[in-house]
Short mmCIF file of C-alpha atoms and ligand atoms in Angstrom, two decimals:
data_model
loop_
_atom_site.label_atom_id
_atom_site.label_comp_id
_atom_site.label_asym_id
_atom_site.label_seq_id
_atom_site.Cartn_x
_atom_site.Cartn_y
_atom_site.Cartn_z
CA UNK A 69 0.00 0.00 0.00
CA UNK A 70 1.41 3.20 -0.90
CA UNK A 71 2.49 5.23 2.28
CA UNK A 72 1.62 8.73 0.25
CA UNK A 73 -1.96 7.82 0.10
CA UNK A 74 -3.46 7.00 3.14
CA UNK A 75 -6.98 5.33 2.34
CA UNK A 76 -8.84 4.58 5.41
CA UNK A 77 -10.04 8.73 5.91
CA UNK A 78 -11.59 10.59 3.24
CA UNK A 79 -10.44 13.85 5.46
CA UNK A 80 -7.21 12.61 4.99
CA UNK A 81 -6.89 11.80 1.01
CA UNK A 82 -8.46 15.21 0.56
CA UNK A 83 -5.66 16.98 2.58
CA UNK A 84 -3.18 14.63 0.63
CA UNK A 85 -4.54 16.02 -2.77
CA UNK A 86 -3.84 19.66 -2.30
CA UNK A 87 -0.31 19.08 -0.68
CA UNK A 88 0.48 16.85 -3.89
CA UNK A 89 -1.16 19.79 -5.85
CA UNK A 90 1.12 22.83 -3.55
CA UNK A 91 3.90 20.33 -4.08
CA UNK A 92 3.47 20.48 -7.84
CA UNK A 93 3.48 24.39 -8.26
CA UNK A 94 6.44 24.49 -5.98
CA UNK A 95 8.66 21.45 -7.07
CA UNK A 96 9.76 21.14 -10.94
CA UNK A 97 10.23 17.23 -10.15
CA UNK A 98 6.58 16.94 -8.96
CA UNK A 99 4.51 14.67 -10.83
CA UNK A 100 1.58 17.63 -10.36
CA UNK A 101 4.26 20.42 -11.68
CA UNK A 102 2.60 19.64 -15.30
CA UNK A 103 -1.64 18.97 -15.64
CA UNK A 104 -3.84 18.94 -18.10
CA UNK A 105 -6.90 21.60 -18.12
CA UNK A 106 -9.96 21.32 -20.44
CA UNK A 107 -12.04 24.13 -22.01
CA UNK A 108 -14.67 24.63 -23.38
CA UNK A 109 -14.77 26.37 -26.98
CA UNK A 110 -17.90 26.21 -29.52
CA UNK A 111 -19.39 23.59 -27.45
CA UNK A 112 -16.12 21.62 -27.77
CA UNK A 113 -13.44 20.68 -25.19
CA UNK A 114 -10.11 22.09 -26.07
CA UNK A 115 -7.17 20.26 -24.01
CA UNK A 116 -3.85 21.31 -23.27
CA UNK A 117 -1.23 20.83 -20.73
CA UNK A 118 0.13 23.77 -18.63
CA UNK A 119 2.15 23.95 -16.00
CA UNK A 120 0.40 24.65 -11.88
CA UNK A 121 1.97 27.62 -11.40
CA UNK A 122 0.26 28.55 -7.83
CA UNK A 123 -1.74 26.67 -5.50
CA UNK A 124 -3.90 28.57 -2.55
CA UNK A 125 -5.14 25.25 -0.83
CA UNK A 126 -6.71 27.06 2.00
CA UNK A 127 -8.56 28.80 -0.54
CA UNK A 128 -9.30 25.78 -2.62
CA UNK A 129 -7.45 27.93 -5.74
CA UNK A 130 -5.10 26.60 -8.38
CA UNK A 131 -3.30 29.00 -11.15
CA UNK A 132 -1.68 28.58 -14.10
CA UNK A 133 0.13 31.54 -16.91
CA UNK A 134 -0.74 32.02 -19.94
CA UNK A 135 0.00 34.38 -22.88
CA UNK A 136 -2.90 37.01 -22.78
CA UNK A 137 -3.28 37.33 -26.29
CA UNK A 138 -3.57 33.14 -26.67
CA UNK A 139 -7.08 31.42 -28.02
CA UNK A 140 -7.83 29.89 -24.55
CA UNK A 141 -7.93 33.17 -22.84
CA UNK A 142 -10.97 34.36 -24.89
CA UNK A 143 -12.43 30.80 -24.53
CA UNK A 144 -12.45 30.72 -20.80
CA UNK A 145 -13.60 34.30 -20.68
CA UNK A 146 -16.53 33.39 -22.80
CA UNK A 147 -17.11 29.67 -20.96
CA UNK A 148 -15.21 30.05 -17.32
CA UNK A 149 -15.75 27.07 -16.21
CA UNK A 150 -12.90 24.42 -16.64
CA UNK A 151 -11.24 20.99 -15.30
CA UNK A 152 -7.97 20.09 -14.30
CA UNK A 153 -6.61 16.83 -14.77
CA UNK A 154 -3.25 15.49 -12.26
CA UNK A 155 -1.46 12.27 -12.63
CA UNK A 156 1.08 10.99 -10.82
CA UNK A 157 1.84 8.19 -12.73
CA UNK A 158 4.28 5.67 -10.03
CA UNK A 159 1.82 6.75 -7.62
CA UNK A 160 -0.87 5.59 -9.79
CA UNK A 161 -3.29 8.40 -8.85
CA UNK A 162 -5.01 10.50 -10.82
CA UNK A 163 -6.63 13.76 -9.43
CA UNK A 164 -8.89 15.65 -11.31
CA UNK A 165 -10.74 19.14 -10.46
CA UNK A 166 -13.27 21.32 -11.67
CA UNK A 167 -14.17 25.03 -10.99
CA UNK A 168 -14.86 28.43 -12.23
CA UNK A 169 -11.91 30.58 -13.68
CA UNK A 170 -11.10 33.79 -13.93
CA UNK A 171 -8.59 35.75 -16.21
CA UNK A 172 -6.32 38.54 -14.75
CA UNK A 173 -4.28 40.93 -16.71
CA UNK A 174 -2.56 43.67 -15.65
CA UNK A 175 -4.26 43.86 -12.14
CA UNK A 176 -2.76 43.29 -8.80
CA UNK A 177 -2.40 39.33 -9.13
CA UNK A 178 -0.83 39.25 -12.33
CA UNK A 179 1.39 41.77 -11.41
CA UNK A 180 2.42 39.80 -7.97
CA UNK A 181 3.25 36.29 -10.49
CA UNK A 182 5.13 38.81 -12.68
CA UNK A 183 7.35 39.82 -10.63
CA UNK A 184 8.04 35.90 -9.34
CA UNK A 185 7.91 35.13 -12.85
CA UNK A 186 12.06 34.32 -13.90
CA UNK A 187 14.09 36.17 -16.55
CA UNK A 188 13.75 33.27 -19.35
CA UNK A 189 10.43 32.64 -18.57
CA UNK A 190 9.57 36.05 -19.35
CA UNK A 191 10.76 34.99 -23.35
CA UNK A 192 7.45 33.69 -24.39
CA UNK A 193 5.48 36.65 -23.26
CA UNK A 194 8.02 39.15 -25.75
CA UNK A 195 7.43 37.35 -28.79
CA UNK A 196 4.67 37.80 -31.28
CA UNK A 197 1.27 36.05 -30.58
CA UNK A 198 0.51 32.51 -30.08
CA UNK A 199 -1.14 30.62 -32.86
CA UNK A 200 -0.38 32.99 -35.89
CA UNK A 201 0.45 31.04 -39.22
CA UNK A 202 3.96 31.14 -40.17
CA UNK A 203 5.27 30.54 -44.00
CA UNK A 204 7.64 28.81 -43.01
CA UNK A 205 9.66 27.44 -39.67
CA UNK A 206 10.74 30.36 -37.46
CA UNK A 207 14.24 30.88 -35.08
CA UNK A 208 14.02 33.42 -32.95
CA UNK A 209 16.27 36.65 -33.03
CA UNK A 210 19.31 36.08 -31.73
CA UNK A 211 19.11 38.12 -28.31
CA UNK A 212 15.56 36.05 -27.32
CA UNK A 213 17.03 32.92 -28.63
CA UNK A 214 19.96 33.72 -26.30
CA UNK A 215 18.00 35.60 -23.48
CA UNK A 216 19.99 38.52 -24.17
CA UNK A 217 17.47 40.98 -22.60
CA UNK A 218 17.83 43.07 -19.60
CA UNK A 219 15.18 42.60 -16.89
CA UNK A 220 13.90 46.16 -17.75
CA UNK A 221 13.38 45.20 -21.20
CA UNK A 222 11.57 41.94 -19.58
CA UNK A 223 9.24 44.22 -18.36
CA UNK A 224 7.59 45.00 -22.28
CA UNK A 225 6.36 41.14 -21.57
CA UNK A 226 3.83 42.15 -18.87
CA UNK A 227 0.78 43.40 -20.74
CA UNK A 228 0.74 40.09 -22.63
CA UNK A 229 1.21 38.29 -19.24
CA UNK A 230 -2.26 36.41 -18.18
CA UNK A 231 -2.97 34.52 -14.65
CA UNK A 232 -5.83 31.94 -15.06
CA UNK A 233 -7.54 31.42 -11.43
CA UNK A 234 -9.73 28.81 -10.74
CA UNK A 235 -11.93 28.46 -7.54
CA UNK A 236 -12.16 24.96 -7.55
CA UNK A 237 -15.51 23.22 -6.66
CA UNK A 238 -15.45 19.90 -7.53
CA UNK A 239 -12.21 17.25 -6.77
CA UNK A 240 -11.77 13.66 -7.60
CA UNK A 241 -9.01 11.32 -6.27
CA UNK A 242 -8.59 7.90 -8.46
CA UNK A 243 -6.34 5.65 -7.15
CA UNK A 244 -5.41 2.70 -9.18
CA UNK A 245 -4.28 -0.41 -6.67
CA UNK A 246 -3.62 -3.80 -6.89
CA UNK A 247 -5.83 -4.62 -3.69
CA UNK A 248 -8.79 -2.70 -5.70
CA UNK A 249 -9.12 0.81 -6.68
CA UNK A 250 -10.06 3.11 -4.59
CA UNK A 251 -11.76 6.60 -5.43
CA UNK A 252 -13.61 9.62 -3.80
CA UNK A 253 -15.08 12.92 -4.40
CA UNK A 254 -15.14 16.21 -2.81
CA UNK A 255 -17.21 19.49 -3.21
CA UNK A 256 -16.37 22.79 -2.47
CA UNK A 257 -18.76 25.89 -1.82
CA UNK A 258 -15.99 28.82 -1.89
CA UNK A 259 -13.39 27.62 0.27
CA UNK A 260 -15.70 25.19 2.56
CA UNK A 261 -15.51 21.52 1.82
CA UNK A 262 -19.21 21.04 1.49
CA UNK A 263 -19.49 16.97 0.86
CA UNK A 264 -17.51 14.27 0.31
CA UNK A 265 -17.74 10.51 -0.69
CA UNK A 266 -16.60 7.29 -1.43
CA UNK A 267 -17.65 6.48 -4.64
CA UNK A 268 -17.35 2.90 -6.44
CA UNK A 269 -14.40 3.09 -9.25
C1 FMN B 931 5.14 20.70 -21.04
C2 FMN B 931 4.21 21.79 -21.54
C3 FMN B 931 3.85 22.80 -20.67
C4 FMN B 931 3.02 23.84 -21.10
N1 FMN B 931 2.69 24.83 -20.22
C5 FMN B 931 1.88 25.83 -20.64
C6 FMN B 931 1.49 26.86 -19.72
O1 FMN B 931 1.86 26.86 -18.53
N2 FMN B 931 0.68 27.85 -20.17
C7 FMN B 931 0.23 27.86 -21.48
O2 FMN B 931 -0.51 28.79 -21.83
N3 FMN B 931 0.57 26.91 -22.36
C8 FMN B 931 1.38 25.88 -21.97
N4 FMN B 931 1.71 24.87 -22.85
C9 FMN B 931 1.13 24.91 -24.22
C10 FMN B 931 -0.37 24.52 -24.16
O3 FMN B 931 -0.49 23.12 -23.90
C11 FMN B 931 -1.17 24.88 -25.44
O4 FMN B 931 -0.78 24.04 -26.49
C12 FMN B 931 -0.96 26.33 -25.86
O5 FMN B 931 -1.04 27.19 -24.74
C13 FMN B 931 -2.01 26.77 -26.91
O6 FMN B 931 -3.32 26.79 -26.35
P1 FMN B 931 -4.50 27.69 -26.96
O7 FMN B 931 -4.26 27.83 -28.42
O8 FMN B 931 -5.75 26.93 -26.67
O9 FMN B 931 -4.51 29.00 -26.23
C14 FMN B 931 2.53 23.83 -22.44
C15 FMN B 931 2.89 22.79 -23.31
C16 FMN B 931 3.72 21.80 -22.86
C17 FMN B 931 4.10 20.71 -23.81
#
């Protein structure tokens, strides 16, 4: 039995969930440092992976980056509600969220992940937009290919900087075990854990 996952108390696997998720905004190595999210565009669910960039478990609040001027932004702005999607593959558990998001640019919170935001990753946010046909392959000028840009000029990156925040409502643990899987779910009313359940798998 994995000593991570503790199954006997739901309390437990739901405190378990958002450490693995604070874990995966915090540690690169983190199985949770890379999800999935799912919107919805047209009636149609658009998936992508991103990176969990922030995690406010108290608050029940996960956050990723994006480029402002990218398709999803207008997609969640126009359908907020989206799902997250975790695995930890050794682990064998999948964790899986689902909550309303909201887009922030150029207001207090996107300047507060700026400003922890690091000098390369600040790149993507100076180039043109995303998802703009090209003729042909592009390599980037020499001083972005080589991050040769001063953290002032960094700063022109900021009005195309987006924070996605999600208050998350909805959380499902799957865990896939030998012994029989095991899986639960949890609901959230703002930051109050409203219900949860064991639920056959
Ligand atoms: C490992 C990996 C991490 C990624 N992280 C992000 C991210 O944090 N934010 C983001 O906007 N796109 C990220 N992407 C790209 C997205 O998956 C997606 O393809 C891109 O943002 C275009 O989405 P859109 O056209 O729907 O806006 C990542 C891709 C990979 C392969």
């Amino acid at each position: 039995m994995s000593e991570i996952w503790p199954i006997t108390d739901l309390n437990d696997i739901e405190s378990q969930c958002w450490r693995s998720m604070v874990s995966g905004s915090t540690n690169r190595r983190s199985p949770f440092h890379t999800v999935a999210i799912s919107t919805i565009y047209q009636g149609k669910p658009h998936l992508m992976t991103v990176v969990l960039r922030r995690v406010d478990a108290e608050d029940r609040k996960l956050y990723l980056h994006t480029d402002a001027r990218s398709p999803k932004v207008g997609h969640i702005q126009k359908h907020p509600h989206i799902s997250w999607l975790g695995l930890d593959p050794d682990e064998k558990v999948q964790i899986r969220f689902s909550g309303k998001a909201m887009v922030h640019i150029e207001d207090e919170l996107a300047r507060e992940q700026w400003d922890r935001t690091g000098h390369h990753s600040r790149r993507a946010y100076m180039l043109e937009p995303p998802g703009i046909l090209l003729p042909e392959r592009q390599e980037l000028a020499a001083p972005l290919k080589g991050f040769h840009y001063t953290d002032d000029e960094s700063e022109s990156g900021f009005r195309n900087f987006a924070v996605i925040s999600c208050d998350v409502d909805w959380m499902d643990w799957y865990h896939l075990h030998h012994q029989g899987n095991l899986r639960a779910e949890f609901h959230y009313e703002g930051s109050l854990l409203k219900g949860c359940n064991w639920l056959s798998s």
